[in-house]
Short mmCIF file of C-alpha atoms in Angstrom, two decimals:
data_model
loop_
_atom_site.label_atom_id
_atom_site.label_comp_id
_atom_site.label_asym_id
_atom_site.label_seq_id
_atom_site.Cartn_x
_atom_site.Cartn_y
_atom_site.Cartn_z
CA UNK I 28 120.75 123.81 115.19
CA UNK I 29 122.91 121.64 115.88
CA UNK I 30 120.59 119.42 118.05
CA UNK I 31 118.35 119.55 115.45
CA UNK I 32 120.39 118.14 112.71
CA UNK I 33 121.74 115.40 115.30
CA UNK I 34 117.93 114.31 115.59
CA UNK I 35 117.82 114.48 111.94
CA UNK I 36 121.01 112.61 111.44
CA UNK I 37 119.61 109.93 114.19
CA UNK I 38 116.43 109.61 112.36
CA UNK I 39 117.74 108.80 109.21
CA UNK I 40 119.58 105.96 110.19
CA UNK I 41 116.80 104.45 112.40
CA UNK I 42 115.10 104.66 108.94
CA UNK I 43 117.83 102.86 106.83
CA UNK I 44 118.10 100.74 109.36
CA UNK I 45 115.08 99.66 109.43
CA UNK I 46 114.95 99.55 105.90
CA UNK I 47 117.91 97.31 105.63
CA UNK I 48 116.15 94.92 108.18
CA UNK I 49 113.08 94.65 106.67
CA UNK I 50 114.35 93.88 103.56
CA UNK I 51 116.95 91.40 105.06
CA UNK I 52 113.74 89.65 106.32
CA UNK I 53 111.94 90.20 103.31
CA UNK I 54 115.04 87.88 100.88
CA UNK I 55 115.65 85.65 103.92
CA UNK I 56 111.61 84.44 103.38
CA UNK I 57 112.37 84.19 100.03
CA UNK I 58 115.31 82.22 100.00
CA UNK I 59 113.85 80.01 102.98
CA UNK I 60 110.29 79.35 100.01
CA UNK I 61 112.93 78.91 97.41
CA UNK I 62 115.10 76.62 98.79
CA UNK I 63 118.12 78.62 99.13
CA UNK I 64 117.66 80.21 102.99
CA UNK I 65 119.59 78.44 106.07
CA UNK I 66 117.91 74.86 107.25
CA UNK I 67 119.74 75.83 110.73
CA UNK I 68 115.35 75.94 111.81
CA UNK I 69 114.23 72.28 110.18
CA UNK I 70 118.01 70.90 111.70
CA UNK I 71 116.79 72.53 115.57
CA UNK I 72 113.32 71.59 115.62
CA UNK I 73 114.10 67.36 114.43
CA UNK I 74 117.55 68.01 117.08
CA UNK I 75 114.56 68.50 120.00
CA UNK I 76 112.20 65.72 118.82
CA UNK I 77 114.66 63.10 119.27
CA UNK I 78 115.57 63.75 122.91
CA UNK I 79 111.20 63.81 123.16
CA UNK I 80 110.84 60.46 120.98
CA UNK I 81 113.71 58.99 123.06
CA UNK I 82 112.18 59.95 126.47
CA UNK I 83 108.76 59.45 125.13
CA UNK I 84 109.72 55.71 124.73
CA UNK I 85 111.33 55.14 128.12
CA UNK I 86 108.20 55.74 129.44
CA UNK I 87 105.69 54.31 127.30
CA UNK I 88 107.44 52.21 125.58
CA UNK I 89 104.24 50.49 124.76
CA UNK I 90 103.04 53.20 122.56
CA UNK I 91 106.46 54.97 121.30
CA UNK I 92 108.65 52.03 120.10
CA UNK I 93 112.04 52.46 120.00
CA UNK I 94 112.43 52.66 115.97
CA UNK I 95 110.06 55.63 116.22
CA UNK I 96 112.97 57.29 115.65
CA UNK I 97 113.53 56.85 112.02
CA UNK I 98 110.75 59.09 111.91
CA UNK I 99 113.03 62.88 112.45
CA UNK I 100 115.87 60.85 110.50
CA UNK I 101 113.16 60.23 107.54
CA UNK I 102 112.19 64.15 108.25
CA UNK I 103 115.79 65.09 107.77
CA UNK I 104 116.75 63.42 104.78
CA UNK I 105 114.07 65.37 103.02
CA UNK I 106 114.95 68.99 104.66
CA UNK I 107 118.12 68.84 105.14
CA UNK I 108 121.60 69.04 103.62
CA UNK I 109 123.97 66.32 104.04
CA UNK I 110 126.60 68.34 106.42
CA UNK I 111 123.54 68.95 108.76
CA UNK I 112 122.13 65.85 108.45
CA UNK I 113 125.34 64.12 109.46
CA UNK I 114 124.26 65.97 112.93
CA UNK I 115 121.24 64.67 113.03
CA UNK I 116 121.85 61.17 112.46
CA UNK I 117 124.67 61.85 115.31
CA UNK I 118 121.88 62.48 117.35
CA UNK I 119 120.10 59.80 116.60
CA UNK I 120 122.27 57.33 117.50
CA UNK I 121 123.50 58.81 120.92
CA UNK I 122 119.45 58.59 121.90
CA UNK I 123 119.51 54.58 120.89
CA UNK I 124 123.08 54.11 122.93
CA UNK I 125 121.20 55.73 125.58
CA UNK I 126 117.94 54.03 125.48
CA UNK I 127 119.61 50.80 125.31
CA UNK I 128 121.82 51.38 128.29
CA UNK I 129 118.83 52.43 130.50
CA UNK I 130 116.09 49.26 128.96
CA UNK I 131 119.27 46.79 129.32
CA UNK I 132 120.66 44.44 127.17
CA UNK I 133 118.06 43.14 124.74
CA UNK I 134 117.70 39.65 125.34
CA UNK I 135 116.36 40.57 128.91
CA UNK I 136 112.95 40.95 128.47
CA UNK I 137 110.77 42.83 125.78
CA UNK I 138 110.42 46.75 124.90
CA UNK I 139 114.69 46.13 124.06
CA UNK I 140 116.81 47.74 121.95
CA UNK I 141 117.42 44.71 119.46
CA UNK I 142 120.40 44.35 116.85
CA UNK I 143 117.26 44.95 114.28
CA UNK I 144 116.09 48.07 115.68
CA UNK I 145 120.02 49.49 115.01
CA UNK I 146 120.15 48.26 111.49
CA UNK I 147 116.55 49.68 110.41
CA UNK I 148 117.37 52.81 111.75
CA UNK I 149 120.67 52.80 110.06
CA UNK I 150 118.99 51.59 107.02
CA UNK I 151 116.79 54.91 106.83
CA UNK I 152 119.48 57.00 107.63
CA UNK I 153 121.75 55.85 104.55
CA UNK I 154 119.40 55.86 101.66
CA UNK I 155 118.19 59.59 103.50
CA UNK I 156 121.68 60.54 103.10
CA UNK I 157 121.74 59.46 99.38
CA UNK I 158 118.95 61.35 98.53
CA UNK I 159 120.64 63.99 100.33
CA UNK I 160 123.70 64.06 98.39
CA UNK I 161 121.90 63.38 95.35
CA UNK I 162 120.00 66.68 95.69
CA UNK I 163 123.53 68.83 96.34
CA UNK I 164 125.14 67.41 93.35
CA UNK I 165 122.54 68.16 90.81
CA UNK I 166 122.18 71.76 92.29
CA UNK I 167 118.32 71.11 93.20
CA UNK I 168 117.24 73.39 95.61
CA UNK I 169 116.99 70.86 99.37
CA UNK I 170 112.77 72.05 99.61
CA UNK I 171 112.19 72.73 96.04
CA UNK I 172 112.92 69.29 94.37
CA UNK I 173 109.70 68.30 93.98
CA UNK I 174 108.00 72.05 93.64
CA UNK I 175 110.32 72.57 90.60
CA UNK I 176 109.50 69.58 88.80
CA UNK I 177 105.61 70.18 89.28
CA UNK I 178 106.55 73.83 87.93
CA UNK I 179 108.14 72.09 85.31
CA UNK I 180 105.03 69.85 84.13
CA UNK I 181 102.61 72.80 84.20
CA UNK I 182 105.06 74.91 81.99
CA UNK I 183 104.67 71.96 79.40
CA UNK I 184 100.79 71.96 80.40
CA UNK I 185 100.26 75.63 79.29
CA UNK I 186 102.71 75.85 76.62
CA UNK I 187 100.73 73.08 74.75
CA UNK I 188 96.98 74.63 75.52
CA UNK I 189 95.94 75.64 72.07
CA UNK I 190 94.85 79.38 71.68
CA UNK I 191 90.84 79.96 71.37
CA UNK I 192 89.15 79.85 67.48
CA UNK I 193 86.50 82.11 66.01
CA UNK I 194 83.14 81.04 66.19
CA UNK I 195 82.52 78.45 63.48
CA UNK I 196 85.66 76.23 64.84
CA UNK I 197 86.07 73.84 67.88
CA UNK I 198 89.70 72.05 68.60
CA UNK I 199 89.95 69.47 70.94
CA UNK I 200 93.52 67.88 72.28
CA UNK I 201 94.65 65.55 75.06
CA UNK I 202 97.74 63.98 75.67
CA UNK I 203 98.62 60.91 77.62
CA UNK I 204 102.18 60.10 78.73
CA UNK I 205 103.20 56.21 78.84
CA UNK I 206 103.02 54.68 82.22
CA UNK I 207 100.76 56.91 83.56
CA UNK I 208 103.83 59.15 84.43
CA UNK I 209 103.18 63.07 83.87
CA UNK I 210 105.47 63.64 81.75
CA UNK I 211 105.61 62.75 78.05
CA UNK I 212 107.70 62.66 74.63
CA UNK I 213 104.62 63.99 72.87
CA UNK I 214 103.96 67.91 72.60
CA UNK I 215 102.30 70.39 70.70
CA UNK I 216 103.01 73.82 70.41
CA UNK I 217 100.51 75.91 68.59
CA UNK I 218 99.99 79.93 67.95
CA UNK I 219 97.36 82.36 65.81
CA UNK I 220 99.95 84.39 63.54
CA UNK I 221 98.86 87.45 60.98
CA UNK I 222 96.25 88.97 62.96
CA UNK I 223 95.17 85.83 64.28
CA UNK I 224 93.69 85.15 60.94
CA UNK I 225 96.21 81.59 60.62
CA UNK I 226 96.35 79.02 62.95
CA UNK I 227 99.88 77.75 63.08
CA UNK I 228 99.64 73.94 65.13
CA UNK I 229 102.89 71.83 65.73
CA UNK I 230 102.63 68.42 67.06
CA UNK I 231 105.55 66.53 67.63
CA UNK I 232 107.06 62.69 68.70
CA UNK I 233 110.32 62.71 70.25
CA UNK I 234 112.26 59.73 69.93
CA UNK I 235 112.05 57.19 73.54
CA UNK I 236 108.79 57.82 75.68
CA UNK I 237 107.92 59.01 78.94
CA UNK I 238 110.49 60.04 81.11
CA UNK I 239 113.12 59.18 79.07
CA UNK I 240 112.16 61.77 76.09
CA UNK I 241 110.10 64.27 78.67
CA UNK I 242 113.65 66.30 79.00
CA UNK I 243 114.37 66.04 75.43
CA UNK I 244 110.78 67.32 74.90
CA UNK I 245 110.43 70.16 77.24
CA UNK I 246 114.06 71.83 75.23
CA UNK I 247 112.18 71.18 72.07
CA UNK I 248 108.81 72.49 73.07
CA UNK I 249 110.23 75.89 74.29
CA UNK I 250 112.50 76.25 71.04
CA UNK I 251 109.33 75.46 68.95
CA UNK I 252 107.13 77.63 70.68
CA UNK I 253 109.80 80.52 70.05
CA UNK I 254 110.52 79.72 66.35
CA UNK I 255 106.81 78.69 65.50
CA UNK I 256 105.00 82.39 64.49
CA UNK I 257 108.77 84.29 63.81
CA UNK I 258 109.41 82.28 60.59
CA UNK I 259 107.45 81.87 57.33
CA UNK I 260 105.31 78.51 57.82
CA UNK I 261 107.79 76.42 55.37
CA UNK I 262 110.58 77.76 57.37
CA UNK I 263 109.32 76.22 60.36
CA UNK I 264 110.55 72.83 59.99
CA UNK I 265 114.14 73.39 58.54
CA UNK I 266 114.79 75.38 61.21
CA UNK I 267 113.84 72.99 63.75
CA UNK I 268 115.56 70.68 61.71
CA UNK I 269 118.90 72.68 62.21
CA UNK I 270 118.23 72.90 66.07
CA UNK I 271 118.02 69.21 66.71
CA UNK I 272 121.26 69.07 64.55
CA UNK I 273 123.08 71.61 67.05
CA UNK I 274 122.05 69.74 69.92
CA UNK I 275 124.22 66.55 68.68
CA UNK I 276 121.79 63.91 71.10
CA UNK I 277 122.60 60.01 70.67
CA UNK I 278 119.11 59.71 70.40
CA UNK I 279 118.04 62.75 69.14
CA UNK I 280 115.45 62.36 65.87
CA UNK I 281 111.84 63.46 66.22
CA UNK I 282 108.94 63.27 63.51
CA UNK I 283 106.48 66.50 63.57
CA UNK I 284 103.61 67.86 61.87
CA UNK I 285 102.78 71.22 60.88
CA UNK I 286 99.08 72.46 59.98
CA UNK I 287 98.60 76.19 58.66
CA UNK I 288 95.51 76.97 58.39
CA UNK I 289 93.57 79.56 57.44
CA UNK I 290 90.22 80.27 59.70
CA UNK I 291 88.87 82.43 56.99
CA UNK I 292 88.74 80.83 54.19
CA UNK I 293 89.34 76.58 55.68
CA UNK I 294 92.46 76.16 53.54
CA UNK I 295 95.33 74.77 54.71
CA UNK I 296 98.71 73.22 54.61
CA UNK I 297 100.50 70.07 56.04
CA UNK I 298 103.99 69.88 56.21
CA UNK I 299 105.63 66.63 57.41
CA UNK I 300 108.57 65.77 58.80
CA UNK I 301 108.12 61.70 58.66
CA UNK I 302 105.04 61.96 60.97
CA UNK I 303 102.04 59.61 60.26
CA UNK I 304 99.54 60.96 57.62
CA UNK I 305 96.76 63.51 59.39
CA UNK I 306 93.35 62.10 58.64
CA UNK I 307 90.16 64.60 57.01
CA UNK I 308 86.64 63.22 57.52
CA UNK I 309 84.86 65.21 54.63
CA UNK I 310 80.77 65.86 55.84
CA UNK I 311 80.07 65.34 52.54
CA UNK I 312 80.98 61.93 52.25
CA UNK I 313 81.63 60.02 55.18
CA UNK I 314 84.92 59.04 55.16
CA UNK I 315 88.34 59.95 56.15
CA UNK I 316 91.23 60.35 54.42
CA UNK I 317 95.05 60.74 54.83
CA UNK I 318 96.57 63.92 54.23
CA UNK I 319 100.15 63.68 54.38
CA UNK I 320 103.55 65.98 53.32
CA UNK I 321 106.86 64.51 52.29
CA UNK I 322 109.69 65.41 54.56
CA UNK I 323 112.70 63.33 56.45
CA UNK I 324 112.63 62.85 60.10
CA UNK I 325 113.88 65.98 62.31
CA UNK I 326 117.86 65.88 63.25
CA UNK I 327 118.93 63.12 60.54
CA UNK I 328 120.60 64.65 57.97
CA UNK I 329 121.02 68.62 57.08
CA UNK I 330 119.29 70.71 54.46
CA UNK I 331 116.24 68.78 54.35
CA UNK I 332 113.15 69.74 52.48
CA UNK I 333 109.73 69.49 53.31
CA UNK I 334 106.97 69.67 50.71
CA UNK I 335 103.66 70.34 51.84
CA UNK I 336 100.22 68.74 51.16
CA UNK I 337 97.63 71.03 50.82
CA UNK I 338 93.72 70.98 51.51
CA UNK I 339 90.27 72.54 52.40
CA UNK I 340 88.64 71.97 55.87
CA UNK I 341 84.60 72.84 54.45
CA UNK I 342 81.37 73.19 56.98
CA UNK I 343 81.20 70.00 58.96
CA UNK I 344 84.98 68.47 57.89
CA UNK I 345 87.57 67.77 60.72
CA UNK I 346 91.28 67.17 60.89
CA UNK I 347 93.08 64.76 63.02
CA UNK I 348 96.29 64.92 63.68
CA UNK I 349 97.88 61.93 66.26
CA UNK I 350 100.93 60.17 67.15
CA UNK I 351 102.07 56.70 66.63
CA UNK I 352 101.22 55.92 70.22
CA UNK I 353 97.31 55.49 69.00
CA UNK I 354 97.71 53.03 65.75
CA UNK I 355 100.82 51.21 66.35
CA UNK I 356 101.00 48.22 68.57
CA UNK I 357 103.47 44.53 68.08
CA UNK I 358 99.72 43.17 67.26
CA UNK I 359 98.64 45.18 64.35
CA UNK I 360 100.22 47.08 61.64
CA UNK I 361 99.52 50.94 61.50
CA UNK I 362 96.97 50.78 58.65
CA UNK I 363 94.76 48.24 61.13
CA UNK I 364 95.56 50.75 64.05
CA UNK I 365 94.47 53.76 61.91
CA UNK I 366 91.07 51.90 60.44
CA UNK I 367 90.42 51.57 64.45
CA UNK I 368 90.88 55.00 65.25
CA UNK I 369 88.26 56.45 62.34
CA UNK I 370 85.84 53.48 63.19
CA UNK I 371 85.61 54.92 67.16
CA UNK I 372 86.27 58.39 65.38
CA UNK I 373 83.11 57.84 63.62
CA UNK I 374 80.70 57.80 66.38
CA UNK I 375 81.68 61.27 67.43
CA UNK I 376 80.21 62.91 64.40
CA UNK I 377 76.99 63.65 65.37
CA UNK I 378 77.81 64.96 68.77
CA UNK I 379 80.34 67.39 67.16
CA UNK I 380 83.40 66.02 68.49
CA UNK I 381 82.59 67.50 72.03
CA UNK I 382 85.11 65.51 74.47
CA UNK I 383 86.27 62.91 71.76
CA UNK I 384 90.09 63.35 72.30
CA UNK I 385 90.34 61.86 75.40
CA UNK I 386 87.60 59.51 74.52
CA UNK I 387 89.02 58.23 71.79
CA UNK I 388 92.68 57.85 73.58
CA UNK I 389 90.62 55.67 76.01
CA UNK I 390 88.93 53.52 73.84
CA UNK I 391 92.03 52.38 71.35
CA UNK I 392 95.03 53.10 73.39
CA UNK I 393 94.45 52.84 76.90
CA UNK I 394 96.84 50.39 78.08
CA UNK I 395 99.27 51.40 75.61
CA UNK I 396 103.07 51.42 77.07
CA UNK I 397 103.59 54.95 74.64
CA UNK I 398 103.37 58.15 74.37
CA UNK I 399 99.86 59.29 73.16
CA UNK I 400 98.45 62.55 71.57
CA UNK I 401 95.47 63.70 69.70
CA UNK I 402 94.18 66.48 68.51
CA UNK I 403 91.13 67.74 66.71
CA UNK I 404 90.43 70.43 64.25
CA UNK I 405 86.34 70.74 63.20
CA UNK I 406 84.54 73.13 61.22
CA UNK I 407 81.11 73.15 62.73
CA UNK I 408 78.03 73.22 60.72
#
């Protein structure tokens, strides 16, 4: 019996134990993915390339010159951290005091170890130790730096998709950061709300462009996207008023517009908060016209109020909503830019509006140094 329970006893820890390793395995392959897991691995394999670059160029020096080895310095500065690169670069420059004492003194012949090949080296091992550093101070994990901000750019991506419409709608958006950068000061956050019978669409210009407002914008485009279908449509924008008040930014006023509208019946309302006018092209007659509410910009002053414009979208009739990036230029006023914009806008009717977002961000505001969004509402005939 007692045998028995001993093999019992002895089985049961082989099994925790086992346990316990294969998780331990299981987090350290997660941490290493993440970021977070020991670079002790990236810091041995560049530690045996430079003792193979180094002897690699005594003998064919020809083919492996001796600055080959910024390459496992350049490797380092992006993999590992600075206490670990310090080694490396220690490394580094014991295999150049080596390779120069066994070439000679460089003014003996070619294939030397010149005063040049030193300071590029050094070169690439300084500004690899500033990016280094740069990475430990802001917390950024030392192999997810670049993976988060991707992550970062698709989060905006999705968040700003706009939900599918019932038959007998099409929406079109695209949005266009300045500088061809990927992120932008432009957003839109949009949701179907009571039974997915109203379409709720913010679109919104933060103040700066590009890079500059992308932070401010991806702060505002999650707190949007959580207020936007929890209040009552006209308490929308006073309470993203109120937020941008809280945050207390230097620079930290946005305009936005807010459509409600109802798929059912076309009606709709436009609240403003010192965004341009929207623009209606009615089927029946041809022409577009503004459609604007009458509020303050967001995060000037508190207890703001924003009255709303209201309208029908009828069979054939679209809505387009934009940001100053499209009509406003140092050459033209914005009633010049906007007369543009429904002129190109115009020869999109009889194709339905199918792809005209983007083409119409391409034709008058391509080179534009701004932040650029669009988006289309139609009611198809």
């Amino acid at each position: 019996m007692t045998s028995g329970r001993g093999t019992d006893t002895l089985t049961a820890r082989m099994h925790k134990g086992l346990h316990r390793a294969r998780i331990g395995v299981r987090k350290a392959g997660v941490d290493y993915f993440r970021g977070e897991g020991s670079d002790r691995f990236a810091l041995a394999v560049l530690l045996l390339a430079i003792p193979a670059i180094a002897a690699g160029t005594l003998r064919f020096p020809e083919w492996i010159a001796p600055t080959a080895l910024v390459l496992p310095v350049i490797a380092g500065g992006l993999v590992l951290r600075p206490a670990n690169l310090l080694v490396l670069y220690g490394a580094s420059a014991t295999a150049l005091v080596v390779e120069s004492a066994l070439f000679g003194a460089y003014d003996e012949g070619p294939d030397r170890i010149t005063p040049g090949t030193v300071l590029v080296v050094a070169a690439v091992g300084f500004f690899g130790l500033l990016i280094a550093q740069f990475r430990s101070r802001v917390g950024v994990p030392w192999r997810r730096g670049g993976t988060m901000l991707f992550d970062l750019r698709e989060r905006i991506r999705v968040q700003s998709e706009l939900p599918k419409l019932p038959q007998g709608w099409h929406r079109e958006m695209a949005l266009r950061p300045a500088g061809g950068q990927s992120f932008s000061g432009d957003f839109v956050v949009a949701s179907r709300t009571h039974g997915g019978t109203i379409l709720e669409v913010v679109l919104t210009d933060v103040s700066g462009k590009g890079m500059d407002a992308a932070s401010r914008a991806l702060l505002l485009s999650g707190a949007f996207g959580g207020l936007l279908g929890s209040l009552p449509p006209h308490g929308f924008l006073p309470a993203a008023n109120g937020y941008l008040l809280r945050q207390d930014w230097d620079e930290g006023f946005a305009t936005s517009i807010h459509l409600v509208l109802d798929l059912e019946s076309g009606d709709y309302e436009l609240l403003s908060a010192g965004h341009l006018p929207a623009l209606q092209l009615s089927a029946g007659t041809g022409r577009w016209e503004e459609k604007s509410g009458e509020g303050p910009l967001l995060g000037v002053y508190d207890g703001a109020q924003f009255d709303p414009v209201k309208g029908t979208l009828r069979t054939g009739d679209v809505l387009m909503l934009f940001t100053d990036g499209l009509v406003e230029a140092a050459d033209r006023d914005i009633a010049e830019g906007i007369d543009r914009l429904t002129g190109e806008a115009d020869r999109y009717v009889a194709s339905g509006f199918a792809g005209a977002a983007w083409h119409l961000i391409e034709a008058v505001a391509k080179d534009v140094n701004d932040d650029r969004a669009l988006l289309l509402i139609c009611r198809d005939a």
